[in-house]
Amino acid sequence: MKLAVGTTYIHNGQLVDGTGAKPVPNGAVLVRDGRIEFAGSATDAPPIPSEAKRIDARGGTIMPGLVEAHFHSTYFDVAALEDLDIKYPVEYVTLLAASNAKLALECGYTAARSGGSLFNIDVWLKKAIEGDIAVGPRLASSGREICGVGGLMDWNPDFRKIGMDGLVLLVNGPTEARAAVRKLVKDGVEWVKTYPTGDAAAPDANDHHTLCMTFEEMHAVVATAHNHNLKVTGHCRATEGIKNALKAGYDAIEHGTFMDNEALDLLLKRDVPCVPALYFELASVERGREFGLSQRVIDGHQETLEGGAESARKILQAGGRLGMGGDYGFAWNPHGDYAKELAFFVDYVGFSSLEVIRCATKIGAEIMGRGHEFGTLEPGKLADVLVVDGDVVEDISILQDRTRFIAVMQGGLIKAGQLA
Ligand SMILES: [Zn+2]
C-alpha cells in the first residue's frame, strides 16, 4: 500500500493516542512520508514546514484508525446461515467483499482481521488492497474455516448434496484436521479459524454449550499451523471449548462467552487476546424476530449476551486483552454498523470510552501481529489516522456516523471522509 509523500500537519483537536492515556487537549500530529513523526500537544510540536499540508480537526478528535478484529468480508448481510454459501456464486461474492471492505474503510476501519471467508476471497482481497487495486482496511486473512463434521457450520443436510467447500473444511479426526490446515497453508492464509463450539443460532444439535471439534482435532490444527507460522483462533462459546482451545495452544479466542475462572487463568497465563463480538447478540435479541429467528434462538442469544458481557468484564478487570470486532454481515447486524460494537461496550458492558478505543486500536493491531506498525499515534508508526468532527471520548457513538469523519488516512493518504 502506497505511503503519502511530503508532510501533513493535523491540528486543532484533542489527541487520543490509542494507548488508553488521557486525551491531550490541543493535540497535533505531524506526518512525514506516510509515517507519524510527532504526536502530542501542539505546543511541543517541532517546526512545521511551510509547504506542509494542514488538516484542521475543528476542535474534534485526532485518533488512530480503528481495527475490526472479527471481520467477515464475504458475509453479505444474510438472514439465514444457509444463504451464506449457496445464494451467490463466488464471482459475485468477491465483488460484495470488495464493496464491504471499501465500506469498512469509510467507517474509519483502517485495518481488519478476517474471522473467516468464503473460498479464498479474503487472501486475494488483501493482495488487492495492499497493491492499491481495491480500497479497504489492511487485512489479515483466514480463508475457509475448519469445523468438525456435523458441527455448527455443517448445516446443509446430506440430501442436498452440497459439499460446503466454499465456506468450511469439514474434518473427522486429527488426520483430516491436519490435512485441512495444510490446504489453508497452500491457500496463503495467516489465521486458521476453527469451530470448537456451537452457537445459539443452532439450538437443535449445535447450541452454545455444544462442542464441534475434539481436543485432538484442535491440537492437530495448532501443531500444523504453528509449524507453518500460521496462527489459530476459534469460535468459542461453551466453557469446555474455551479451555480446549487454550490448552491446545490457540493464539486468540473468538467470543470467549462462558468463561469460568479456570478458563480465565488459562487465557491470562499466555496473554491470549479475546474478541467478544458481542453487539451481534444484542442485535439478534432486538431484531431477530423481524428476520424470522425463533424464540428459542433468541433466548439462546440472550444467554450468550449476558455470559459474554460478564466474561468481557472479567477479562478487562484481570488485565487481559480484548479486541473489538463484531461479526457484521447478517441482516440484523449489517456491514457499516461496525462502530455500534464500541458504543455497546460503553453503554451495555460498562467499559470507559478510552478503554474501548484502546481495544479497538492498539489491541486490534497487536492481535493482527502488527502492533509495531500501527494502532497508536506514536512516532515511527504508519499514519493510519482518523480526524473526527466531535469529542469521541465524551460520546463514542459519534464514530457510528461516517459523515463526521473529516479524514480517514492510511499511510498518510486521505482515503475517505469529508476531505477525500
Ligand atoms: Zn464470526
PDB file of N, CA and C in Angstrom, residues 259-350:
ATOM      1  N   MET A 259     -16.889 -18.066  30.228  1.00  0.00           N
ATOM      2  CA  MET A 259     -15.539 -18.248  30.727  1.00  0.00           C
ATOM      3  C   MET A 259     -15.552 -18.378  32.249  1.00  0.00           C
ATOM      4  N   ASP A 260     -15.209 -19.541  32.756  1.00  0.00           N
ATOM      5  CA  ASP A 260     -15.117 -19.670  34.218  1.00  0.00           C
ATOM      6  C   ASP A 260     -13.706 -19.269  34.662  1.00  0.00           C
ATOM      7  N   ASN A 261     -13.426 -19.370  35.960  1.00  0.00           N
ATOM      8  CA  ASN A 261     -12.139 -18.880  36.464  1.00  0.00           C
ATOM      9  C   ASN A 261     -10.958 -19.662  35.909  1.00  0.00           C
ATOM     10  N   GLU A 262     -11.158 -20.978  35.730  1.00  0.00           N
ATOM     11  CA  GLU A 262     -10.055 -21.780  35.180  1.00  0.00           C
ATOM     12  C   GLU A 262      -9.728 -21.333  33.751  1.00  0.00           C
ATOM     13  N   ALA A 263     -10.780 -21.102  32.977  1.00  0.00           N
ATOM     14  CA  ALA A 263     -10.563 -20.642  31.591  1.00  0.00           C
ATOM     15  C   ALA A 263      -9.876 -19.287  31.591  1.00  0.00           C
ATOM     16  N   LEU A 264     -10.317 -18.416  32.488  1.00  0.00           N
ATOM     17  CA  LEU A 264      -9.715 -17.078  32.570  1.00  0.00           C
ATOM     18  C   LEU A 264      -8.228 -17.177  32.918  1.00  0.00           C
ATOM     19  N   ASP A 265      -7.905 -18.055  33.867  1.00  0.00           N
ATOM     20  CA  ASP A 265      -6.488 -18.243  34.237  1.00  0.00           C
ATOM     21  C   ASP A 265      -5.661 -18.724  33.041  1.00  0.00           C
ATOM     22  N   LEU A 266      -6.222 -19.673  32.299  1.00  0.00           N
ATOM     23  CA  LEU A 266      -5.513 -20.186  31.114  1.00  0.00           C
ATOM     24  C   LEU A 266      -5.295 -19.075  30.090  1.00  0.00           C
ATOM     25  N   LEU A 267      -6.302 -18.227  29.952  1.00  0.00           N
ATOM     26  CA  LEU A 267      -6.226 -17.110  28.997  1.00  0.00           C
ATOM     27  C   LEU A 267      -5.128 -16.135  29.406  1.00  0.00           C
ATOM     28  N   LEU A 268      -5.113 -15.810  30.706  1.00  0.00           N
ATOM     29  CA  LEU A 268      -4.168 -14.790  31.200  1.00  0.00           C
ATOM     30  C   LEU A 268      -2.739 -15.314  31.208  1.00  0.00           C
ATOM     31  N   LYS A 269      -2.591 -16.616  31.456  1.00  0.00           N
ATOM     32  CA  LYS A 269      -1.255 -17.205  31.574  1.00  0.00           C
ATOM     33  C   LYS A 269      -0.415 -16.961  30.314  1.00  0.00           C
ATOM     34  N   ARG A 270      -1.055 -17.066  29.146  1.00  0.00           N
ATOM     35  CA  ARG A 270      -0.317 -16.821  27.886  1.00  0.00           C
ATOM     36  C   ARG A 270      -0.699 -15.489  27.257  1.00  0.00           C
ATOM     37  N   ASP A 271      -1.476 -14.677  27.986  1.00  0.00           N
ATOM     38  CA  ASP A 271      -1.922 -13.367  27.494  1.00  0.00           C
ATOM     39  C   ASP A 271      -2.595 -13.486  26.121  1.00  0.00           C
ATOM     40  N   VAL A 272      -3.476 -14.470  25.992  1.00  0.00           N
ATOM     41  CA  VAL A 272      -4.189 -14.720  24.733  1.00  0.00           C
ATOM     42  C   VAL A 272      -5.310 -13.688  24.589  1.00  0.00           C
ATOM     43  N   PRO A 273      -5.357 -12.967  23.468  1.00  0.00           N
ATOM     44  CA  PRO A 273      -6.423 -11.988  23.288  1.00  0.00           C
ATOM     45  C   PRO A 273      -7.774 -12.643  22.988  1.00  0.00           C
ATOM     46  N   CYS A 274      -8.831 -11.946  23.358  1.00  0.00           N
ATOM     47  CA  CYS A 274     -10.190 -12.438  23.123  1.00  0.00           C
ATOM     48  C   CYS A 274     -10.980 -11.355  22.390  1.00  0.00           C
ATOM     49  N   VAL A 275     -11.748 -11.769  21.392  1.00  0.00           N
ATOM     50  CA  VAL A 275     -12.603 -10.829  20.650  1.00  0.00           C
ATOM     51  C   VAL A 275     -14.055 -11.233  20.894  1.00  0.00           C
ATOM     52  N   PRO A 276     -14.743 -10.544  21.804  1.00  0.00           N
ATOM     53  CA  PRO A 276     -16.090 -10.983  22.197  1.00  0.00           C
ATOM     54  C   PRO A 276     -17.128 -10.906  21.071  1.00  0.00           C
ATOM     55  N   ALA A 277     -17.046  -9.887  20.203  1.00  0.00           N
ATOM     56  CA  ALA A 277     -18.046  -9.715  19.119  1.00  0.00           C
ATOM     57  C   ALA A 277     -19.453  -9.832  19.678  1.00  0.00           C
ATOM     58  N   LEU A 278     -19.788  -8.931  20.548  1.00  0.00           N
ATOM     59  CA  LEU A 278     -20.994  -9.096  21.365  1.00  0.00           C
ATOM     60  C   LEU A 278     -22.227  -8.340  20.893  1.00  0.00           C
ATOM     61  N   TYR A 279     -22.030  -7.217  20.195  1.00  0.00           N
ATOM     62  CA  TYR A 279     -23.216  -6.458  19.797  1.00  0.00           C
ATOM     63  C   TYR A 279     -24.120  -7.322  18.913  1.00  0.00           C
ATOM     64  N   PHE A 280     -23.499  -8.245  18.189  1.00  0.00           N
ATOM     65  CA  PHE A 280     -24.255  -9.198  17.362  1.00  0.00           C
ATOM     66  C   PHE A 280     -25.359  -9.866  18.184  1.00  0.00           C
ATOM     67  N   GLU A 281     -25.031 -10.198  19.436  1.00  0.00           N
ATOM     68  CA  GLU A 281     -26.016 -10.894  20.290  1.00  0.00           C
ATOM     69  C   GLU A 281     -27.191  -9.986  20.630  1.00  0.00           C
ATOM     70  N   LEU A 282     -26.877  -8.731  20.967  1.00  0.00           N
ATOM     71  CA  LEU A 282     -27.956  -7.784  21.272  1.00  0.00           C
ATOM     72  C   LEU A 282     -28.813  -7.544  20.029  1.00  0.00           C
ATOM     73  N   ALA A 283     -28.164  -7.392  18.886  1.00  0.00           N
ATOM     74  CA  ALA A 283     -28.910  -7.186  17.641  1.00  0.00           C
ATOM     75  C   ALA A 283     -29.798  -8.400  17.349  1.00  0.00           C
ATOM     76  N   SER A 284     -29.294  -9.606  17.652  1.00  0.00           N
ATOM     77  CA  SER A 284     -30.084 -10.821  17.411  1.00  0.00           C
ATOM     78  C   SER A 284     -31.316 -10.845  18.320  1.00  0.00           C
ATOM     79  N   VAL A 285     -31.131 -10.381  19.553  1.00  0.00           N
ATOM     80  CA  VAL A 285     -32.246 -10.360  20.503  1.00  0.00           C
ATOM     81  C   VAL A 285     -33.266  -9.291  20.087  1.00  0.00           C
ATOM     82  N   GLU A 286     -32.753  -8.107  19.746  1.00  0.00           N
ATOM     83  CA  GLU A 286     -33.661  -6.981  19.469  1.00  0.00           C
ATOM     84  C   GLU A 286     -34.342  -7.072  18.106  1.00  0.00           C
ATOM     85  N   ARG A 287     -33.617  -7.619  17.120  1.00  0.00           N
ATOM     86  CA  ARG A 287     -34.150  -7.586  15.751  1.00  0.00           C
ATOM     87  C   ARG A 287     -34.386  -8.968  15.157  1.00  0.00           C
ATOM     88  N   GLY A 288     -34.079 -10.018  15.910  1.00  0.00           N
ATOM     89  CA  GLY A 288     -34.170 -11.376  15.382  1.00  0.00           C
ATOM     90  C   GLY A 288     -35.559 -11.734  14.875  1.00  0.00           C
ATOM     91  N   ARG A 289     -36.572 -11.349  15.621  1.00  0.00           N
ATOM     92  CA  ARG A 289     -37.943 -11.716  15.269  1.00  0.00           C
ATOM     93  C   ARG A 289     -38.318 -11.187  13.876  1.00  0.00           C
ATOM     94  N   GLU A 290     -37.875  -9.959  13.638  1.00  0.00           N
ATOM     95  CA  GLU A 290     -38.091  -9.303  12.345  1.00  0.00           C
ATOM     96  C   GLU A 290     -37.562 -10.161  11.185  1.00  0.00           C
ATOM     97  N   PHE A 291     -36.513 -10.939  11.461  1.00  0.00           N
ATOM     98  CA  PHE A 291     -35.885 -11.725  10.392  1.00  0.00           C
ATOM     99  C   PHE A 291     -36.155 -13.217  10.561  1.00  0.00           C
ATOM    100  N   GLY A 292     -37.153 -13.542  11.371  1.00  0.00           N
ATOM    101  CA  GLY A 292     -37.614 -14.923  11.447  1.00  0.00           C
ATOM    102  C   GLY A 292     -36.868 -15.834  12.408  1.00  0.00           C
ATOM    103  N   LEU A 293     -36.053 -15.287  13.313  1.00  0.00           N
ATOM    104  CA  LEU A 293     -35.402 -16.157  14.303  1.00  0.00           C
ATOM    105  C   LEU A 293     -36.459 -16.658  15.292  1.00  0.00           C
ATOM    106  N   SER A 294     -36.332 -17.932  15.702  1.00  0.00           N
ATOM    107  CA  SER A 294     -37.312 -18.487  16.640  1.00  0.00           C
ATOM    108  C   SER A 294     -37.042 -17.971  18.050  1.00  0.00           C
ATOM    109  N   GLN A 295     -38.038 -18.096  18.919  1.00  0.00           N
ATOM    110  CA  GLN A 295     -37.871 -17.648  20.302  1.00  0.00           C
ATOM    111  C   GLN A 295     -36.737 -18.404  20.994  1.00  0.00           C
ATOM    112  N   ARG A 296     -36.597 -19.679  20.650  1.00  0.00           N
ATOM    113  CA  ARG A 296     -35.516 -20.491  21.236  1.00  0.00           C
ATOM    114  C   ARG A 296     -34.149 -19.931  20.880  1.00  0.00           C
ATOM    115  N   VAL A 297     -34.021 -19.564  19.623  1.00  0.00           N
ATOM    116  CA  VAL A 297     -32.744 -18.988  19.174  1.00  0.00           C
ATOM    117  C   VAL A 297     -32.516 -17.642  19.866  1.00  0.00           C
ATOM    118  N   ILE A 298     -33.542 -16.838  19.948  1.00  0.00           N
ATOM    119  CA  ILE A 298     -33.411 -15.515  20.581  1.00  0.00           C
ATOM    120  C   ILE A 298     -33.060 -15.673  22.065  1.00  0.00           C
ATOM    121  N   ASP A 299     -33.683 -16.633  22.729  1.00  0.00           N
ATOM    122  CA  ASP A 299     -33.356 -16.886  24.145  1.00  0.00           C
ATOM    123  C   ASP A 299     -31.885 -17.293  24.301  1.00  0.00           C
ATOM    124  N   GLY A 300     -31.423 -18.101  23.373  1.00  0.00           N
ATOM    125  CA  GLY A 300     -30.015 -18.520  23.398  1.00  0.00           C
ATOM    126  C   GLY A 300     -29.083 -17.336  23.218  1.00  0.00           C
ATOM    127  N   HIS A 301     -29.466 -16.418  22.339  1.00  0.00           N
ATOM    128  CA  HIS A 301     -28.648 -15.213  22.123  1.00  0.00           C
ATOM    129  C   HIS A 301     -28.653 -14.335  23.378  1.00  0.00           C
ATOM    130  N   GLN A 302     -29.788 -14.300  24.063  1.00  0.00           N
ATOM    131  CA  GLN A 302     -29.863 -13.506  25.308  1.00  0.00           C
ATOM    132  C   GLN A 302     -28.894 -14.076  26.356  1.00  0.00           C
ATOM    133  N   GLU A 303     -28.882 -15.399  26.478  1.00  0.00           N
ATOM    134  CA  GLU A 303     -27.970 -16.044  27.437  1.00  0.00           C
ATOM    135  C   GLU A 303     -26.512 -15.799  27.028  1.00  0.00           C
ATOM    136  N   THR A 304     -26.260 -15.857  25.723  1.00  0.00           N
ATOM    137  CA  THR A 304     -24.917 -15.601  25.195  1.00  0.00           C
ATOM    138  C   THR A 304     -24.493 -14.158  25.477  1.00  0.00           C
ATOM    139  N   LEU A 305     -25.432 -13.249  25.293  1.00  0.00           N
ATOM    140  CA  LEU A 305     -25.167 -11.827  25.529  1.00  0.00           C
ATOM    141  C   LEU A 305     -24.741 -11.589  26.974  1.00  0.00           C
ATOM    142  N   GLU A 306     -25.492 -12.161  27.898  1.00  0.00           N
ATOM    143  CA  GLU A 306     -25.186 -11.937  29.317  1.00  0.00           C
ATOM    144  C   GLU A 306     -23.872 -12.617  29.716  1.00  0.00           C
ATOM    145  N   GLY A 307     -23.700 -13.867  29.262  1.00  0.00           N
ATOM    146  CA  GLY A 307     -22.458 -14.577  29.570  1.00  0.00           C
ATOM    147  C   GLY A 307     -21.250 -13.876  28.975  1.00  0.00           C
ATOM    148  N   GLY A 308     -21.388 -13.409  27.745  1.00  0.00           N
ATOM    149  CA  GLY A 308     -20.284 -12.751  27.048  1.00  0.00           C
ATOM    150  C   GLY A 308     -19.911 -11.428  27.697  1.00  0.00           C
ATOM    151  N   ALA A 309     -20.918 -10.673  28.124  1.00  0.00           N
ATOM    152  CA  ALA A 309     -20.648  -9.380  28.766  1.00  0.00           C
ATOM    153  C   ALA A 309     -19.918  -9.596  30.088  1.00  0.00           C
ATOM    154  N   GLU A 310     -20.353 -10.612  30.842  1.00  0.00           N
ATOM    155  CA  GLU A 310     -19.719 -10.908  32.128  1.00  0.00           C
ATOM    156  C   GLU A 310     -18.250 -11.346  31.910  1.00  0.00           C
ATOM    157  N   SER A 311     -18.026 -12.187  30.912  1.00  0.00           N
ATOM    158  CA  SER A 311     -16.660 -12.644  30.633  1.00  0.00           C
ATOM    159  C   SER A 311     -15.774 -11.482  30.195  1.00  0.00           C
ATOM    160  N   ALA A 312     -16.317 -10.592  29.371  1.00  0.00           N
ATOM    161  CA  ALA A 312     -15.523  -9.439  28.896  1.00  0.00           C
ATOM    162  C   ALA A 312     -15.125  -8.555  30.078  1.00  0.00           C
ATOM    163  N   ARG A 313     -16.048  -8.340  30.991  1.00  0.00           N
ATOM    164  CA  ARG A 313     -15.727  -7.524  32.180  1.00  0.00           C
ATOM    165  C   ARG A 313     -14.613  -8.182  32.989  1.00  0.00           C
ATOM    166  N   LYS A 314     -14.724  -9.501  33.168  1.00  0.00           N
ATOM    167  CA  LYS A 314     -13.707 -10.242  33.942  1.00  0.00           C
ATOM    168  C   LYS A 314     -12.341 -10.116  33.284  1.00  0.00           C
ATOM    169  N   ILE A 315     -12.302 -10.264  31.971  1.00  0.00           N
ATOM    170  CA  ILE A 315     -11.015 -10.214  31.247  1.00  0.00           C
ATOM    171  C   ILE A 315     -10.398  -8.828  31.390  1.00  0.00           C
ATOM    172  N   LEU A 316     -11.228  -7.796  31.223  1.00  0.00           N
ATOM    173  CA  LEU A 316     -10.699  -6.423  31.329  1.00  0.00           C
ATOM    174  C   LEU A 316     -10.173  -6.166  32.735  1.00  0.00           C
ATOM    175  N   GLN A 317     -10.975  -6.547  33.735  1.00  0.00           N
ATOM    176  CA  GLN A 317     -10.571  -6.304  35.126  1.00  0.00           C
ATOM    177  C   GLN A 317      -9.288  -7.043  35.493  1.00  0.00           C
ATOM    178  N   ALA A 318      -9.098  -8.224  34.890  1.00  0.00           N
ATOM    179  CA  ALA A 318      -7.913  -9.018  35.212  1.00  0.00           C
ATOM    180  C   ALA A 318      -6.697  -8.582  34.394  1.00  0.00           C
ATOM    181  N   GLY A 319      -6.877  -7.582  33.539  1.00  0.00           N
ATOM    182  CA  GLY A 319      -5.743  -7.082  32.749  1.00  0.00           C
ATOM    183  C   GLY A 319      -5.506  -7.841  31.451  1.00  0.00           C
ATOM    184  N   GLY A 320      -6.499  -8.611  31.027  1.00  0.00           N
ATOM    185  CA  GLY A 320      -6.368  -9.334  29.752  1.00  0.00           C
ATOM    186  C   GLY A 320      -6.612  -8.415  28.564  1.00  0.00           C
ATOM    187  N   ARG A 321      -6.386  -8.975  27.381  1.00  0.00           N
ATOM    188  CA  ARG A 321      -6.505  -8.165  26.162  1.00  0.00           C
ATOM    189  C   ARG A 321      -7.778  -8.516  25.383  1.00  0.00           C
ATOM    190  N   LEU A 322      -8.519  -7.479  25.024  1.00  0.00           N
ATOM    191  CA  LEU A 322      -9.755  -7.654  24.264  1.00  0.00           C
ATOM    192  C   LEU A 322      -9.681  -6.882  22.960  1.00  0.00           C
ATOM    193  N   GLY A 323     -10.120  -7.500  21.888  1.00  0.00           N
ATOM    194  CA  GLY A 323     -10.229  -6.802  20.609  1.00  0.00           C
ATOM    195  C   GLY A 323     -11.684  -6.472  20.338  1.00  0.00           C
ATOM    196  N   MET A 324     -11.909  -5.445  19.536  1.00  0.00           N
ATOM    197  CA  MET A 324     -13.271  -5.067  19.169  1.00  0.00           C
ATOM    198  C   MET A 324     -13.547  -5.496  17.732  1.00  0.00           C
ATOM    199  N   GLY A 325     -14.484  -6.410  17.602  1.00  0.00           N
ATOM    200  CA  GLY A 325     -14.889  -6.853  16.268  1.00  0.00           C
ATOM    201  C   GLY A 325     -16.300  -7.349  16.396  1.00  0.00           C
ATOM    202  N   GLY A 326     -17.052  -7.347  15.327  1.00  0.00           N
ATOM    203  CA  GLY A 326     -18.473  -7.555  15.594  1.00  0.00           C
ATOM    204  C   GLY A 326     -19.231  -8.544  14.757  1.00  0.00           C
ATOM    205  N   ASP A 327     -18.562  -9.399  13.937  1.00  0.00           N
ATOM    206  CA  ASP A 327     -19.350 -10.392  13.200  1.00  0.00           C
ATOM    207  C   ASP A 327     -20.376  -9.745  12.281  1.00  0.00           C
ATOM    208  N   TYR A 328     -20.075  -8.550  11.777  1.00  0.00           N
ATOM    209  CA  TYR A 328     -21.056  -7.879  10.913  1.00  0.00           C
ATOM    210  C   TYR A 328     -21.184  -8.605   9.588  1.00  0.00           C
ATOM    211  N   GLY A 329     -22.393  -8.591   9.030  1.00  0.00           N
ATOM    212  CA  GLY A 329     -22.639  -9.271   7.761  1.00  0.00           C
ATOM    213  C   GLY A 329     -23.891 -10.121   7.798  1.00  0.00           C
ATOM    214  N   PHE A 330     -24.695  -9.912   8.858  1.00  0.00           N
ATOM    215  CA  PHE A 330     -26.000 -10.562   8.931  1.00  0.00           C
ATOM    216  C   PHE A 330     -27.080  -9.481   8.763  1.00  0.00           C
ATOM    217  N   ALA A 331     -28.264  -9.909   8.368  1.00  0.00           N
ATOM    218  CA  ALA A 331     -29.312  -8.938   8.041  1.00  0.00           C
ATOM    219  C   ALA A 331     -29.605  -7.994   9.215  1.00  0.00           C
ATOM    220  N   TRP A 332     -29.557  -8.543  10.423  1.00  0.00           N
ATOM    221  CA  TRP A 332     -29.872  -7.726  11.602  1.00  0.00           C
ATOM    222  C   TRP A 332     -28.618  -7.063  12.180  1.00  0.00           C
ATOM    223  N   ASN A 333     -27.495  -7.299  11.552  1.00  0.00           N
ATOM    224  CA  ASN A 333     -26.214  -6.789  12.038  1.00  0.00           C
ATOM    225  C   ASN A 333     -25.326  -6.521  10.800  1.00  0.00           C
ATOM    226  N   PRO A 334     -25.795  -5.574   9.960  1.00  0.00           N
ATOM    227  CA  PRO A 334     -25.197  -5.455   8.629  1.00  0.00           C
ATOM    228  C   PRO A 334     -23.846  -4.741   8.607  1.00  0.00           C
ATOM    229  N   HIS A 335     -23.123  -4.933   7.510  1.00  0.00           N
ATOM    230  CA  HIS A 335     -21.890  -4.171   7.274  1.00  0.00           C
ATOM    231  C   HIS A 335     -22.219  -2.684   7.358  1.00  0.00           C
ATOM    232  N   GLY A 336     -21.280  -1.928   7.871  1.00  0.00           N
ATOM    233  CA  GLY A 336     -21.479  -0.486   8.009  1.00  0.00           C
ATOM    234  C   GLY A 336     -21.784  -0.088   9.444  1.00  0.00           C
ATOM    235  N   ASP A 337     -22.270  -1.065  10.219  1.00  0.00           N
ATOM    236  CA  ASP A 337     -22.643  -0.788  11.613  1.00  0.00           C
ATOM    237  C   ASP A 337     -21.496  -1.059  12.596  1.00  0.00           C
ATOM    238  N   TYR A 338     -20.291  -1.261  12.083  1.00  0.00           N
ATOM    239  CA  TYR A 338     -19.163  -1.749  12.894  1.00  0.00           C
ATOM    240  C   TYR A 338     -18.985  -1.033  14.233  1.00  0.00           C
ATOM    241  N   ALA A 339     -19.133   0.294  14.216  1.00  0.00           N
ATOM    242  CA  ALA A 339     -18.831   1.057  15.440  1.00  0.00           C
ATOM    243  C   ALA A 339     -19.933   0.958  16.486  1.00  0.00           C
ATOM    244  N   LYS A 340     -21.021   0.275  16.140  1.00  0.00           N
ATOM    245  CA  LYS A 340     -22.042   0.032  17.177  1.00  0.00           C
ATOM    246  C   LYS A 340     -21.463  -0.823  18.295  1.00  0.00           C
ATOM    247  N   GLU A 341     -20.499  -1.681  17.913  1.00  0.00           N
ATOM    248  CA  GLU A 341     -19.818  -2.510  18.910  1.00  0.00           C
ATOM    249  C   GLU A 341     -19.178  -1.633  19.995  1.00  0.00           C
ATOM    250  N   LEU A 342     -18.635  -0.497  19.589  1.00  0.00           N
ATOM    251  CA  LEU A 342     -17.886   0.352  20.520  1.00  0.00           C
ATOM    252  C   LEU A 342     -18.827   1.016  21.527  1.00  0.00           C
ATOM    253  N   ALA A 343     -19.907   1.612  21.031  1.00  0.00           N
ATOM    254  CA  ALA A 343     -20.868   2.260  21.931  1.00  0.00           C
ATOM    255  C   ALA A 343     -21.518   1.216  22.845  1.00  0.00           C
ATOM    256  N   PHE A 344     -21.744   0.026  22.281  1.00  0.00           N
ATOM    257  CA  PHE A 344     -22.333  -1.063  23.064  1.00  0.00           C
ATOM    258  C   PHE A 344     -21.440  -1.426  24.262  1.00  0.00           C
ATOM    259  N   PHE A 345     -20.142  -1.466  24.038  1.00  0.00           N
ATOM    260  CA  PHE A 345     -19.235  -1.821  25.141  1.00  0.00           C
ATOM    261  C   PHE A 345     -19.204  -0.740  26.221  1.00  0.00           C
ATOM    262  N   VAL A 346     -19.488   0.489  25.852  1.00  0.00           N
ATOM    263  CA  VAL A 346     -19.578   1.554  26.856  1.00  0.00           C
ATOM    264  C   VAL A 346     -20.938   1.473  27.562  1.00  0.00           C
ATOM    265  N   ASP A 347     -21.994   1.448  26.787  1.00  0.00           N
ATOM    266  CA  ASP A 347     -23.350   1.571  27.354  1.00  0.00           C
ATOM    267  C   ASP A 347     -23.828   0.296  28.048  1.00  0.00           C
ATOM    268  N   TYR A 348     -23.523  -0.849  27.468  1.00  0.00           N
ATOM    269  CA  TYR A 348     -24.103  -2.109  27.966  1.00  0.00           C
ATOM    270  C   TYR A 348     -23.133  -2.870  28.867  1.00  0.00           C
ATOM    271  N   VAL A 349     -21.875  -2.937  28.433  1.00  0.00           N
ATOM    272  CA  VAL A 349     -20.901  -3.743  29.180  1.00  0.00           C
ATOM    273  C   VAL A 349     -20.265  -2.935  30.312  1.00  0.00           C
ATOM    274  N   GLY A 350     -20.181  -1.605  30.121  1.00  0.00           N
ATOM    275  CA  GLY A 350     -19.700  -0.759  31.209  1.00  0.00           C
ATOM    276  C   GLY A 350     -18.235  -0.369  31.138  1.00  0.00           C
TER     277      GLY A 350
END
